[in-house]
Structure formats: C-alpha cells, structure tokens
XYZ file of C-alpha atoms in Angstrom:
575
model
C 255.513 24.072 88.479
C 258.638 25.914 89.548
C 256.772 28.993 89.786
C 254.016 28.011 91.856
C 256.448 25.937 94.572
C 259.145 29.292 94.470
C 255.578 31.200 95.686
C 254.492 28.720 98.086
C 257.652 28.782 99.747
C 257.991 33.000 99.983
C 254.607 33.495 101.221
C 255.146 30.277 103.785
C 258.709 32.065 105.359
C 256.512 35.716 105.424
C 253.588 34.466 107.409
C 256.337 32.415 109.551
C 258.354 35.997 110.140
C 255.758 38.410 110.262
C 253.487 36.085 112.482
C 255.679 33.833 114.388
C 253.343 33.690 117.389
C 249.937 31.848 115.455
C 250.312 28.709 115.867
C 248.637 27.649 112.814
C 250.817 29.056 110.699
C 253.221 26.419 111.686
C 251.224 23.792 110.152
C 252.027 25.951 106.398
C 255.353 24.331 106.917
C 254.539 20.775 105.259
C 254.157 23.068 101.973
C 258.012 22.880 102.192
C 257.671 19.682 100.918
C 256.829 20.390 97.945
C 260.230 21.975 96.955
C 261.488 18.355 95.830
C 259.278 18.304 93.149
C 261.082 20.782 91.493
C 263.627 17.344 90.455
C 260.428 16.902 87.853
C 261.388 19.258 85.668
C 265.385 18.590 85.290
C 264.400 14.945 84.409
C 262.684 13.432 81.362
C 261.925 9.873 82.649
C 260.392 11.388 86.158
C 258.675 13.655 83.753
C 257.500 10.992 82.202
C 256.413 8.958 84.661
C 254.904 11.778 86.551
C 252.794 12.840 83.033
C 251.390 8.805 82.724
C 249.956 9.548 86.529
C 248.966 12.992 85.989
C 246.722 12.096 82.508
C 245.409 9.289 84.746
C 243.528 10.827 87.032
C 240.241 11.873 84.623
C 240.235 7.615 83.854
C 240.535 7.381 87.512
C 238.174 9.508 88.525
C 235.944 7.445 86.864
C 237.108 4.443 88.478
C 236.869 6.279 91.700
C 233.552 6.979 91.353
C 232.600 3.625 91.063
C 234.860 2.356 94.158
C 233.062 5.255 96.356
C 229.776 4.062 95.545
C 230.469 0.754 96.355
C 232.161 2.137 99.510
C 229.296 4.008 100.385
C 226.791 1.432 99.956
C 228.478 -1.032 102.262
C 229.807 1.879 104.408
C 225.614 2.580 104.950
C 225.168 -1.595 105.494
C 228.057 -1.777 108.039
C 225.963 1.606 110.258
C 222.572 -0.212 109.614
C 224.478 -3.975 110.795
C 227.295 -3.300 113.412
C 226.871 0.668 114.399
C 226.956 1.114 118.437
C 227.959 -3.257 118.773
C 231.157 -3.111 118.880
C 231.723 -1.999 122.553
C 232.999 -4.080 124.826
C 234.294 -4.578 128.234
C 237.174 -5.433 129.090
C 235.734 -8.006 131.457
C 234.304 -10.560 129.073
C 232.279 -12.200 131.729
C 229.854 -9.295 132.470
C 226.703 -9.405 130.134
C 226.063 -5.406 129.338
C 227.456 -2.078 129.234
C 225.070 -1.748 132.596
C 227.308 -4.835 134.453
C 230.603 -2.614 133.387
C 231.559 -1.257 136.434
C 233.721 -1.614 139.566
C 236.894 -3.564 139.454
C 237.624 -7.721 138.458
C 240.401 -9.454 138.852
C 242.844 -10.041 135.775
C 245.369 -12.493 136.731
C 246.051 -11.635 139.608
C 245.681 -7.888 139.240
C 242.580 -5.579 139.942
C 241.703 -3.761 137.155
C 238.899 -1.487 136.710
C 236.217 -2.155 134.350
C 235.813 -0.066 131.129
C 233.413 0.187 127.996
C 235.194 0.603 125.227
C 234.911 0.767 121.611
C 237.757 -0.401 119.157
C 239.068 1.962 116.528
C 237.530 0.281 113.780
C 234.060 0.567 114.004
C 230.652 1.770 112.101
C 229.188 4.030 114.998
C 229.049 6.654 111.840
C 229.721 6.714 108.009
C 232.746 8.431 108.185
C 234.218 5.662 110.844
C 233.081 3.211 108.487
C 234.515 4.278 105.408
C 237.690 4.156 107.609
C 237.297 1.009 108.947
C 236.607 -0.116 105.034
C 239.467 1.769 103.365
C 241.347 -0.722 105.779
C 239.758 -3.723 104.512
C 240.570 -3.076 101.463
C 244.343 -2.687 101.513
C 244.225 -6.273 103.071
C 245.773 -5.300 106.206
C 245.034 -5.201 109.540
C 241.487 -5.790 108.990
C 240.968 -9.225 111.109
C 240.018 -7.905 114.258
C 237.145 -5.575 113.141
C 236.081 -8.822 111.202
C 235.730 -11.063 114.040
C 234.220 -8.100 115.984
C 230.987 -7.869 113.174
C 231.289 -11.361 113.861
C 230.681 -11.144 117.606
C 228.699 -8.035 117.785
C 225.030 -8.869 119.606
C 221.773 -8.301 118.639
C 221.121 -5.786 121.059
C 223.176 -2.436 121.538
C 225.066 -2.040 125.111
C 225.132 -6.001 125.440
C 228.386 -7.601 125.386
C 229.721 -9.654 122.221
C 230.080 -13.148 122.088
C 232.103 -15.211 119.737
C 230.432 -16.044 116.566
C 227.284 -14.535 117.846
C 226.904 -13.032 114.412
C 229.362 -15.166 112.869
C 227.766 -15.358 109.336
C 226.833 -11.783 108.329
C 229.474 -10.259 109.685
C 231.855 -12.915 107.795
C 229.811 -12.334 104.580
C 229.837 -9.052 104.848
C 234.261 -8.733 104.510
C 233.813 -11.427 102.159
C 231.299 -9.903 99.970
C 232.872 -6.468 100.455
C 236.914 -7.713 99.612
C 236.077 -9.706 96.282
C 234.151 -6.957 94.964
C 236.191 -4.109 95.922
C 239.921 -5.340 96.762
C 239.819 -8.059 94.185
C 237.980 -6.541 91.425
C 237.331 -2.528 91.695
C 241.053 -1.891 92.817
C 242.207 -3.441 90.092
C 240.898 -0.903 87.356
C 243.225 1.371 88.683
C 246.151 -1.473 87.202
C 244.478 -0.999 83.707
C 243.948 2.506 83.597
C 247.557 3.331 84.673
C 249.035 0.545 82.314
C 246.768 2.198 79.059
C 248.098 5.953 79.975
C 251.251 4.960 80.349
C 251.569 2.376 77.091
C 249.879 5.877 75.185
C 252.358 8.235 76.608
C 255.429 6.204 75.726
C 254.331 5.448 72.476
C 253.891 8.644 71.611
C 257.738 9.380 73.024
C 259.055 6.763 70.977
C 256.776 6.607 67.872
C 255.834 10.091 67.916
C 251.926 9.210 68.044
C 249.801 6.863 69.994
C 247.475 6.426 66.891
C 249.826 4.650 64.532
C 248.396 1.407 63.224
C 250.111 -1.872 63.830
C 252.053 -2.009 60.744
C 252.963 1.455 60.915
C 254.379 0.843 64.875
C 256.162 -2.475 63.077
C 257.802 -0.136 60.587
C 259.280 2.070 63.340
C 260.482 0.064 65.437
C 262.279 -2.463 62.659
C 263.723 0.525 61.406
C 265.539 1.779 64.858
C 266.098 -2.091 64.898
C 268.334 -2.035 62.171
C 270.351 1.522 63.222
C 271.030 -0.858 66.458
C 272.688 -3.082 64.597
C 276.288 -4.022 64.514
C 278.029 -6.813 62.310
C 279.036 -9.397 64.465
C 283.078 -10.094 64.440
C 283.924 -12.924 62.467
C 285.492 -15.702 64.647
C 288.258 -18.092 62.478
C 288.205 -21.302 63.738
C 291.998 -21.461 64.727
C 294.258 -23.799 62.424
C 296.369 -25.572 65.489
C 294.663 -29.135 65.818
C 294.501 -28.701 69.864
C 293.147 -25.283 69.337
C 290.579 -26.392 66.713
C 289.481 -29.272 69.255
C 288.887 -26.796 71.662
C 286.869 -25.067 69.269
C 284.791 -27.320 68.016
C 284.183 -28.780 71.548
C 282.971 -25.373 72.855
C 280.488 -24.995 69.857
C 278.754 -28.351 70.989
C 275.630 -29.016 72.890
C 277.010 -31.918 74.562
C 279.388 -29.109 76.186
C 276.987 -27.060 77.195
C 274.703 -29.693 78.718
C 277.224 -31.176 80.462
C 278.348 -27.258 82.202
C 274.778 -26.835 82.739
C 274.716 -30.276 84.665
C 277.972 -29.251 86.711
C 275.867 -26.021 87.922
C 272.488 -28.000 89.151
C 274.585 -30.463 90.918
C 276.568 -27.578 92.490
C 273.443 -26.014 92.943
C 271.551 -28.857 94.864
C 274.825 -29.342 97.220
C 275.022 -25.447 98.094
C 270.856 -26.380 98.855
C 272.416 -29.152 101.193
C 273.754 -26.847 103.944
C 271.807 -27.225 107.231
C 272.790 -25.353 110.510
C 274.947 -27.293 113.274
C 275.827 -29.705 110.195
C 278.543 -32.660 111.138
C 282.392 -31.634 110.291
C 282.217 -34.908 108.158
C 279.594 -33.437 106.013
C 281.047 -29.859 106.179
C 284.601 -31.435 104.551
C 282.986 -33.407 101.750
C 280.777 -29.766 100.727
C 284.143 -28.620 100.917
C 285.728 -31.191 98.628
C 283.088 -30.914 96.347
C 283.632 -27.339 96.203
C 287.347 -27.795 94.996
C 285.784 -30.207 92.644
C 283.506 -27.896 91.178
C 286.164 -24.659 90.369
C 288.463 -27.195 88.679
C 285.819 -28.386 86.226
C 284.804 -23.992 85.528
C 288.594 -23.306 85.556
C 289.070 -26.489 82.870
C 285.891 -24.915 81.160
C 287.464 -21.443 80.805
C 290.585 -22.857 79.716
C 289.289 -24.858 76.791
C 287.287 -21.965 75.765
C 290.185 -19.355 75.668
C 292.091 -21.999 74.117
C 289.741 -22.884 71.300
C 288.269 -19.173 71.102
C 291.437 -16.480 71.963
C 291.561 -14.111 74.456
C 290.398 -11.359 72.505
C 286.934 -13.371 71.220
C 286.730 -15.237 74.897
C 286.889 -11.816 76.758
C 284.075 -10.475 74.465
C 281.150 -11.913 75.694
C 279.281 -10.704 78.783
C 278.994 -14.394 80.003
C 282.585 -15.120 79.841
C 283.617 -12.555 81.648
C 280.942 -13.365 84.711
C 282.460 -16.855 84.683
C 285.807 -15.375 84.856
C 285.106 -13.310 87.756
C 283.155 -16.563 89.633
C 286.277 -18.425 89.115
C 288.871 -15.431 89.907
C 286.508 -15.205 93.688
C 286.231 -19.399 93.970
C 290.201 -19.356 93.450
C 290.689 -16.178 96.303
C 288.327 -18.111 98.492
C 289.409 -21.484 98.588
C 293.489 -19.465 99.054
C 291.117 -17.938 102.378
C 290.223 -21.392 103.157
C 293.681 -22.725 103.469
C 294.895 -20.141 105.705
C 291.883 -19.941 107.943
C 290.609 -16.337 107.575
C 287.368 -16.588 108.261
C 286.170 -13.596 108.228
C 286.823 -12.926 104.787
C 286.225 -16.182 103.767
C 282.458 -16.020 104.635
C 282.363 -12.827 102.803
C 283.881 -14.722 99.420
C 281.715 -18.185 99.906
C 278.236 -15.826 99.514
C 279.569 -15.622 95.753
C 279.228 -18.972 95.354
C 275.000 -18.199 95.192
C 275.784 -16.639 92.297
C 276.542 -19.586 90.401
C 272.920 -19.974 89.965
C 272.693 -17.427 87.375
C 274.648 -19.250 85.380
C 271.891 -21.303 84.611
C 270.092 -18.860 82.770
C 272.678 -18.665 79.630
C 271.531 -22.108 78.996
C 267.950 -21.566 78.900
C 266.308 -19.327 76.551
C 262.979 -18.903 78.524
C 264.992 -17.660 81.348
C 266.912 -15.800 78.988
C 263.604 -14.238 77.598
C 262.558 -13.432 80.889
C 266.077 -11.465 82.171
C 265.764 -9.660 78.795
C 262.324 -8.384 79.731
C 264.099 -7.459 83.271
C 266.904 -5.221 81.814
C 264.732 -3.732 79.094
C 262.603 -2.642 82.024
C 265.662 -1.193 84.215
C 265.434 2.134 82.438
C 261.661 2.716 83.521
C 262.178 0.833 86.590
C 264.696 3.830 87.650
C 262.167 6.501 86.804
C 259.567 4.900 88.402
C 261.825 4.462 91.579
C 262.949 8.124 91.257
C 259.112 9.310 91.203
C 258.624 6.632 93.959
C 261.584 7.898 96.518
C 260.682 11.701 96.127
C 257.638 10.917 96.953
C 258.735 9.144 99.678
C 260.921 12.127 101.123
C 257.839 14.360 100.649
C 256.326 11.939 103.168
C 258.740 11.453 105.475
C 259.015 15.150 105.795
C 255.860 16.008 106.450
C 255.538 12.595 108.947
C 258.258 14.423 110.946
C 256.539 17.003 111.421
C 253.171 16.071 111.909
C 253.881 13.276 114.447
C 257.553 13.796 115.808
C 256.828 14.921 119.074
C 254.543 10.936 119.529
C 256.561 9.174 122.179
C 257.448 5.237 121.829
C 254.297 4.057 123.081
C 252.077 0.591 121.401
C 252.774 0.757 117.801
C 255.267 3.703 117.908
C 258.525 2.051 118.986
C 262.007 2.697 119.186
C 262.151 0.945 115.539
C 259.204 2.751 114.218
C 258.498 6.504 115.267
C 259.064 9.719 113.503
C 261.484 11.641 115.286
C 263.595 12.397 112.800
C 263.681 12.132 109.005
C 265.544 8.783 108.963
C 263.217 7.206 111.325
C 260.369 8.446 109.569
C 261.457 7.247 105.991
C 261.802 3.874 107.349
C 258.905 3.582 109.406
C 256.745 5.252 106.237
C 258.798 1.868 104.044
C 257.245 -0.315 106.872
C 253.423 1.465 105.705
C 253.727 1.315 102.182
C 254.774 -2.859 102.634
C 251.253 -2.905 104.722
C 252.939 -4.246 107.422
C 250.750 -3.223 110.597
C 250.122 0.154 108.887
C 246.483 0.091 110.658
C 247.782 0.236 114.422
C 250.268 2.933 113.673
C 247.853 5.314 111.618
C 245.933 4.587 115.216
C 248.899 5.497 118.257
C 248.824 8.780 115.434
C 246.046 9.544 115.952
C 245.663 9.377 119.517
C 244.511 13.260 120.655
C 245.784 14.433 124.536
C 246.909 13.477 127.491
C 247.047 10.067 126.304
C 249.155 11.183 123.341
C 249.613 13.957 120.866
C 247.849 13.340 117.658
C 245.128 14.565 115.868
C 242.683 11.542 114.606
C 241.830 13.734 111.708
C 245.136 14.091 110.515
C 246.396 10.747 110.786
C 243.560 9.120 108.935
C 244.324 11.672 105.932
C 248.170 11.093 106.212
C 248.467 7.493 105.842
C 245.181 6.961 103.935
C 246.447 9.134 100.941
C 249.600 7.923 100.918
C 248.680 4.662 100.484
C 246.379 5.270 98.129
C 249.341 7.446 96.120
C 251.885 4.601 96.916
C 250.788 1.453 96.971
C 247.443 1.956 94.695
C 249.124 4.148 92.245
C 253.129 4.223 91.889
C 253.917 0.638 92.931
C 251.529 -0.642 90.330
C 253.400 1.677 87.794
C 256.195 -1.540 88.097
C 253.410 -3.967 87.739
C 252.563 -1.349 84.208
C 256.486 -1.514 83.420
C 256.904 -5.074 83.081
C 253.367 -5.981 81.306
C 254.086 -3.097 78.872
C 257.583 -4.754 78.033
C 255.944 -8.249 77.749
C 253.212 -6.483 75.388
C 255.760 -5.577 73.038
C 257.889 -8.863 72.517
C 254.446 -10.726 71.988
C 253.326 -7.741 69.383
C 256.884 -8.531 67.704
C 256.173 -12.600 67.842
C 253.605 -11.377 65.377
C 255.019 -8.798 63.390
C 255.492 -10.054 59.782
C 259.608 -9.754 60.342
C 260.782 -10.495 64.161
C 263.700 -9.532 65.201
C 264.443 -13.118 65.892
C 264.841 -13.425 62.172
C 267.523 -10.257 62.093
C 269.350 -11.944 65.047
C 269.524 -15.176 62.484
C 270.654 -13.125 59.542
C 273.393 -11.098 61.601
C 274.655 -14.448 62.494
C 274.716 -15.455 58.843
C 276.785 -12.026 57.596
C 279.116 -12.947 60.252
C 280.058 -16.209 58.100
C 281.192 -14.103 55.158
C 282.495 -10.506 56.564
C 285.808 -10.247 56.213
C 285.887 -8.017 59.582
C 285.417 -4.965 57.589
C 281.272 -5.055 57.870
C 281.146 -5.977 54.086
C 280.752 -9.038 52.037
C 281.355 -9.746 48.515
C 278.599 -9.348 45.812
C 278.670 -12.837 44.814
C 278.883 -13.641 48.428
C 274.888 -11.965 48.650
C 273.490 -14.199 46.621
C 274.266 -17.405 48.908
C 273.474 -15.262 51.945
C 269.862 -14.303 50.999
C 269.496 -18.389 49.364
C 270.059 -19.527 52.752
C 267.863 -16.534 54.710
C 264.499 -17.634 55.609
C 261.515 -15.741 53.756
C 260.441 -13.266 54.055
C 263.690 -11.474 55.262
C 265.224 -13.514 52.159
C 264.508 -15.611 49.676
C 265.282 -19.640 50.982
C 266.767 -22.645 49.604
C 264.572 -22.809 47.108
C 265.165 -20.063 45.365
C 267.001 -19.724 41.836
C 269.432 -17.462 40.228
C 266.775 -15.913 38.334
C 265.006 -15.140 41.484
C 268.106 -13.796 43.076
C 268.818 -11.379 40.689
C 264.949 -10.411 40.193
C 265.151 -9.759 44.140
C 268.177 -7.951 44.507
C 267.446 -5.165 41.408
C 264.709 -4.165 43.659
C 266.996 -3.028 46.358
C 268.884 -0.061 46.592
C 272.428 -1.197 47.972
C 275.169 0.296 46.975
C 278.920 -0.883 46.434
C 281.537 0.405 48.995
C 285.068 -0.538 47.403
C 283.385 -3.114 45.614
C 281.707 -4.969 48.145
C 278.254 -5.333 50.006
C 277.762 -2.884 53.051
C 275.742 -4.375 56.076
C 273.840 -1.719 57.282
C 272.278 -0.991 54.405
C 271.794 -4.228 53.259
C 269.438 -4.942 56.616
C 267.706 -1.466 55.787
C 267.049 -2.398 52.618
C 265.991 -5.655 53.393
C 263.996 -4.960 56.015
C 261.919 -2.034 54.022
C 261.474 -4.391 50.892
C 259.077 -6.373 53.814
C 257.546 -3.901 56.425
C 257.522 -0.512 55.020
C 254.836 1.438 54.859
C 253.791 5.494 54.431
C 253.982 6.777 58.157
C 251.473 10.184 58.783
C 253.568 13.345 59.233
C-alpha cells in the first residue's frame, strides 16, 4: 500500500512539472488524496477495520448484484412510466409545452415562460438510476415523487396534481420497501459477519473454533483479568459501623435514587420567561438537593474510609458533582453569572447517576465502553475518509460560487468548509440539491454533472452504506457476545459472585487459608463450586482434583479461579 501511493504521488508531481500547460493533468491531483491512507498501516485497529471492509466486498458484490437488478428493473419501469412527463412550465396555467411561450405575470412581475425539466427525472436509464439511487437513501426524494404523481398521459402536456397519483405513488412505495427497507439492509449483515470473523480470529486466533472451545478462551483471559477484591473491615467505632451498615442497605440506595428522579423532574421543570417566584423555589430546591449528596458522601466516607470511599469510580463522580454544586451555588451568591451558567449545565449530569442503581442501564453502559475501543477505529477509518473527501471536494468544486444550495454555510472553498459541508451529506440532510448546484455545467455555474453524480453518490454509498453501519456492526457484535456468555456453562456473572466471596476471607494479601477453601467452595454455586449441600467428603473429593498449590501456607487466588474454572470449561483447543 505504501508503495503503490509513494508511486502515485512521483508520477502525479512529473506529469504536473514536465506538462504544466494540459489541463487534464490537473485533475491527477485528487490522487493526492490518497497519501492519508498511508495512517493504515501504522495502526492495528484502522487495519482492522479497514481488513473487515476490504474482505467484504466479494459478499457484497453479491449483494450488489442483486440491488442493481432490482435497480435496473424499476430504473426500465420508471423510462417506460414517467420518461419525457416530467416537463413543466413554469406557468401552471398553460396546458402544453406548445402554450409555453411569451411572458405571464408572476405576482406582479413579468416573467418569461420556460419548459423545463427537473433534475430528477427518467428521460433515460442512466437519469433514472440517479433519480433512484436518491430514493433510496431516503432523502430528497419527495418532489420527483409527487412529479410521477402529476406527470400526464400524454408527453409535452402539462402535469396536474394527482393526475397519476396512484402509480406514481406505488411505484416509490413498491420501489423503497423492497430496496431501502430490505436489499440495503444485507449490506448490515454482511459487514457485521466479516467483521465478527475477523475479530475472532484476532482474539481467538481462528474463526472456526466451536462454542465450547470460544467459552474456554475467553474464561481463561477472564481469569488473567482478575484481581482480588480489597477486603473492606467493617470499622469497630459504633458511629462508624452505623454508617457502614447504613451504606450497605437498599433502603439507602432507594432512597438516593429517589433524591435524583425528584431532582431530575424539577431540572425537567424549567420553562423560558419562568416567574422569579418559581425561579427562587428551583433555586431552594437546588440547595436542598447538594445537602442531602454532601450528607450522602459524608456517611459513606465515614462508614467506608477515605482510602475504600475514594476507590470506586462512582464515588469519585459524586464527589466531583458535589465539589461543582458547592463552586456553583458560592457563584450564585456573588452574582457571577457568567460562570455560573457555565457550572449549573453540570447539574444535567446528575442524571447519570441513575444508572449505578439500575443494572439494565448498567448492562447497557457496559456494552457502550466495551465498544469505545472499536468505536475509535471505526471513527479513525471514518474521519480519514472524510479528509480524503473533503480534499478532493475542494478541488473538484471550489471555484462554485454561493448560489441555491451552495451557501455561505455550505460551499467548498476551502478544506474546512468542505469537511463540514461533506458532514452535512453524509447526515442526508439536503444532500440531493447540493450534488445538483455541483453539477451545474457553464455559464450558469462551473460543474461537471458527471462528476458530481460520481462524487457524492460513492461517497455515500462508502459512508453512510458502509462505514456508519460498521457502528451499527460494533454494538450488535458486543451484544452477541454477553448473550453467548448468558449461555456459556460458567458466566462470568458467577466469577463476579465468587470474587466477591474471596474478598470475605483474604487477608489483603490475595490468599486465604486452606481450611478457609472449604467454606468458600460450600457456599459457591455449582458448577463453579460445589453448594450448600455439599459434604466434607465431597469437599475433599473435589479439591484433590485441582492443582493449587500452597504459597506460605495458604490458598493463592489466581490460581484457584484457573483451576476452578478449567475443572468446568476446558477443553483441547486445535493448534
């Protein structure tokens, strides 16, 4: 790859020195852009990514072929229905093409009469695959619509409204749920199944292990990830202990979670040009609302320490909410507003506070950050091609003046302009009308019809079709796995529940006595232990099985969990 770019970009700066004058050779430039994908090889998860896409294409070809056909067929209905009816004058009182002349008066103004036909049409196949490529992405498709829905039965006639109201409304209809909401959706599959293989085989080392084999695996890189928890003594000073045991309640933690909706609903309460009367009791309730968190930190440092308080993630996001309510309501009492604003947007993020208390939610932000890592190398793939784009954009169409659909806010005269106008395309958000002002050819502009149509159209077929459905592939891949584990013969639910039981009887060192073992695995579920049921007898029968060996005389965890956890899932992997 970094050959062939190095090449393209020496023979593009000879012709450009050695034949300045052709004026084709200019257009060799956009090869230039190219160079970023050079970033591919310097990193893995791009690589990746890139890789999933790349082994894609023969399953989408496939796909493709289908979507063309379809595309083809209705491309040859739409010339055989609507080809030559969608001209129109711009007076809709005259009757033909033949009453289209002279000048009418348009409010007030005399304007000449003109026969016109709309960009989208189905004078030819090639216009109609256009106009049906735009269908498809959802977008700007409405007014060729109601034209097949107004075009006449005759050509050179004018259209009337609803003239041919139900064919042509069939016709979209029939044409988006096959092809938008069906076909276009193979291309989700196909890029989820490449990329599930591909990362299995980064992680497992083959896409063709069986079920219990991928169980194995990943249990086993399970337990390396494992740390003992540290033991927390419940203090011996009775206010202490109170505090303690209060914070390990439910009735606690409903009560906090309560606190939050309430807050919650009140923040929902704000409404613009509000009465000061109203704006002083939010206010109050406000004050109301940090004293119960800072009374809710309070008992929990007291009951838990510092050291254990400060170790949890959630702690320390309360502690910061209650550090900015604190600095805010000191902005509130001498009136600086403008930082005060500023601070009183952190009191949104009170709302995430729910989520600790709810282990769906929980479930779901899990799935979130487990899919950050791919999220970034999809978004890395995502922006380069982006700048590739944006490049090329600025010099394909930066000379377009601001003129219909090319504004001051969306034009391509220069790269930052163009990156954010091509954000505006891949979003779908009037896409159709600037792909049009683009491709306007001279004196009315300075496009080239050809050219735009092949711009935009590929890149939303590479952006929006492809590499934004890679995040859609991220997240069901993620959810995938934590429903395989659900039925994996050992979850790692059930490791979670036996790191919480070592933590009863380490000492802080990671180890446990051996006498201590036999109560642990007694009061372990099966089949990561043995239950309540079990005997002595059994214990011992259980634990000569296992190969876990003394450290100073006592139990080690890690191998413990290893040992534990092979005695249930292993199995003979392939080399």
């Amino acid at each position: 790859l970094d050959f062939s770019i190095v090449v393209v970009s020496v023979v593009v700066l000879a012709l450009d020195a050695l034949l300045p004058s052709v004026q084709w050779l200019k257009g060799l430039r956009v090869l230039r852009a190219l160079k970023p994908l050079r970033t591919l090889t310097r990193s893995p998860g791009m690589m990746l990514v890139f890789r999933s896409v790349t082994l894609s294409l023969a399953s989408m070809a496939n796909v493709s072929i289908v979507v063309g056909l379809f595309f083809l067929i209705f491309a040859i209905m739409g010339v055989q229905l609507f080809g030559g009816r969608f001209w129109t004058c711009n007076d809709i009182s005259v009757a033909n093409k033949a009453a289209c002349t002279g000048y009418f008066d348009d409010s007030g103004v005399l304007t000449e009469r003109v026969w016109t036909n709309p960009y989208q049409n189905y004078d030819n196949v090639g216009k109609a695959i256009l106009s049906l490529f735009i269908a498809v992405t959802l977008n700007g498709y409405s007014p060729a619509m109601y034209a097949a829905m107004a075009a006449p039965s005759n050509k050179d006639d004018q259209p009337k409204a609803t003239s041919n109201g139900i064919i042509g409304f069939l016709f979209y209809a029939a044409f988006i749920v096959i092809c938008a909401f069906c076909l276009l959706n193979l291309y989700v599959g196909v890029i989820f199944s490449e990329f599930s293989k591909i990362r299995l085989l980064s992680t497992a080392g083959s896409a063709f292990l069986t079920t219990k084999q991928q169980e194995w695996t990943a249990l086993a890189k399970m337990v390396f990830r494992l740390k003992p928890l540290q033991r927390n003594n419940p203090p011996t000073n009775r206010i202490r202990l109170s505090c303690y045991r209060a914070v390990h309640t439910k009735t606690f933690n409903y009560v906090i979670t309560t606190v939050i909706v309430v807050n919650i609903i009140i923040l929902a309460s704000t409404v613009y040009n509000e009465s000061t009367a109203f704006t002083n009791a939010k206010e109050a309730c406000n004050y109301g609302f940090t004293a119960i968190f800072i009374v809710e930190a309070a008992i929990k440092i007291t009951g838990l320490g510092w050291r254990s308080y400060w170790r949890n993630g959630w702690n320390k996001f309360d502690f910061f909410l209650i550090l900015m309510a604190i600095v805010d309501i000191g902005f509130t009492v001498i009136a600086a507003h403008g930082s005060q604003k500023l601070l009183r947007l952190l009191r949104i993020a009170r709302i995430i506070k729910l989520i600790k208390g709810f282990k769906g939610l929980k479930a779901l932000l899990t799935t979130l950050i487990i899919s950050l890592p791919a999220f970034y190398n999809v978004g890395a793939l995502l922006m380069l091609v982006f700048f590739m784009y944006s490049y090329v954009a600025v010099l394909l169409f930066g000379t377009i003046q601001p003129q219909a659909a090319i504004t001051n806010h969306a034009n391509f005269s220069n790269f930052g302009r163009a990156a954010l106008t091509m954000f505006r395309v891949s979003t779908g958000d009037d896409w159709v009308y600037i792909m049009q002002q683009c491709g306007v050819r001279p004196p009315n502009g300075c496009g080239n019809p050809i050219l735009s149509a092949l711009f935009f159209c590929s890149f939303t077929v590479i952006i929006t079709m492809i590499l934004l459905n890679l995040f859609t592939a991220v997240v069901l891949e993620n959810f995938e796995i934590q429903e395989e584990q659900a039925e994996w013969t050992l979850t790692p639910a059930a490791l979670e529940e036996f790191q919480e039981l070592w933590a009863e009887y380490d000492d802080g060192s990671g180890t446990i006595a051996p006498e201590q073992l036999q109560t642990l695995l007694i009061r372990t579920d099966p089949p990561l232990g043995l239950g309540r049921m079990a005997t002595g007898r059994d214990v011992l029968r259980f634990v000569f099985n296992l190969d876990i060996p003394l450290v100073n005389g006592r139990v080690p965890f890690h191998r413990t969990v290893y040992e534990l956890v092979r005695n249930v899932s292993e199995t003979q992997i392939p080399e």
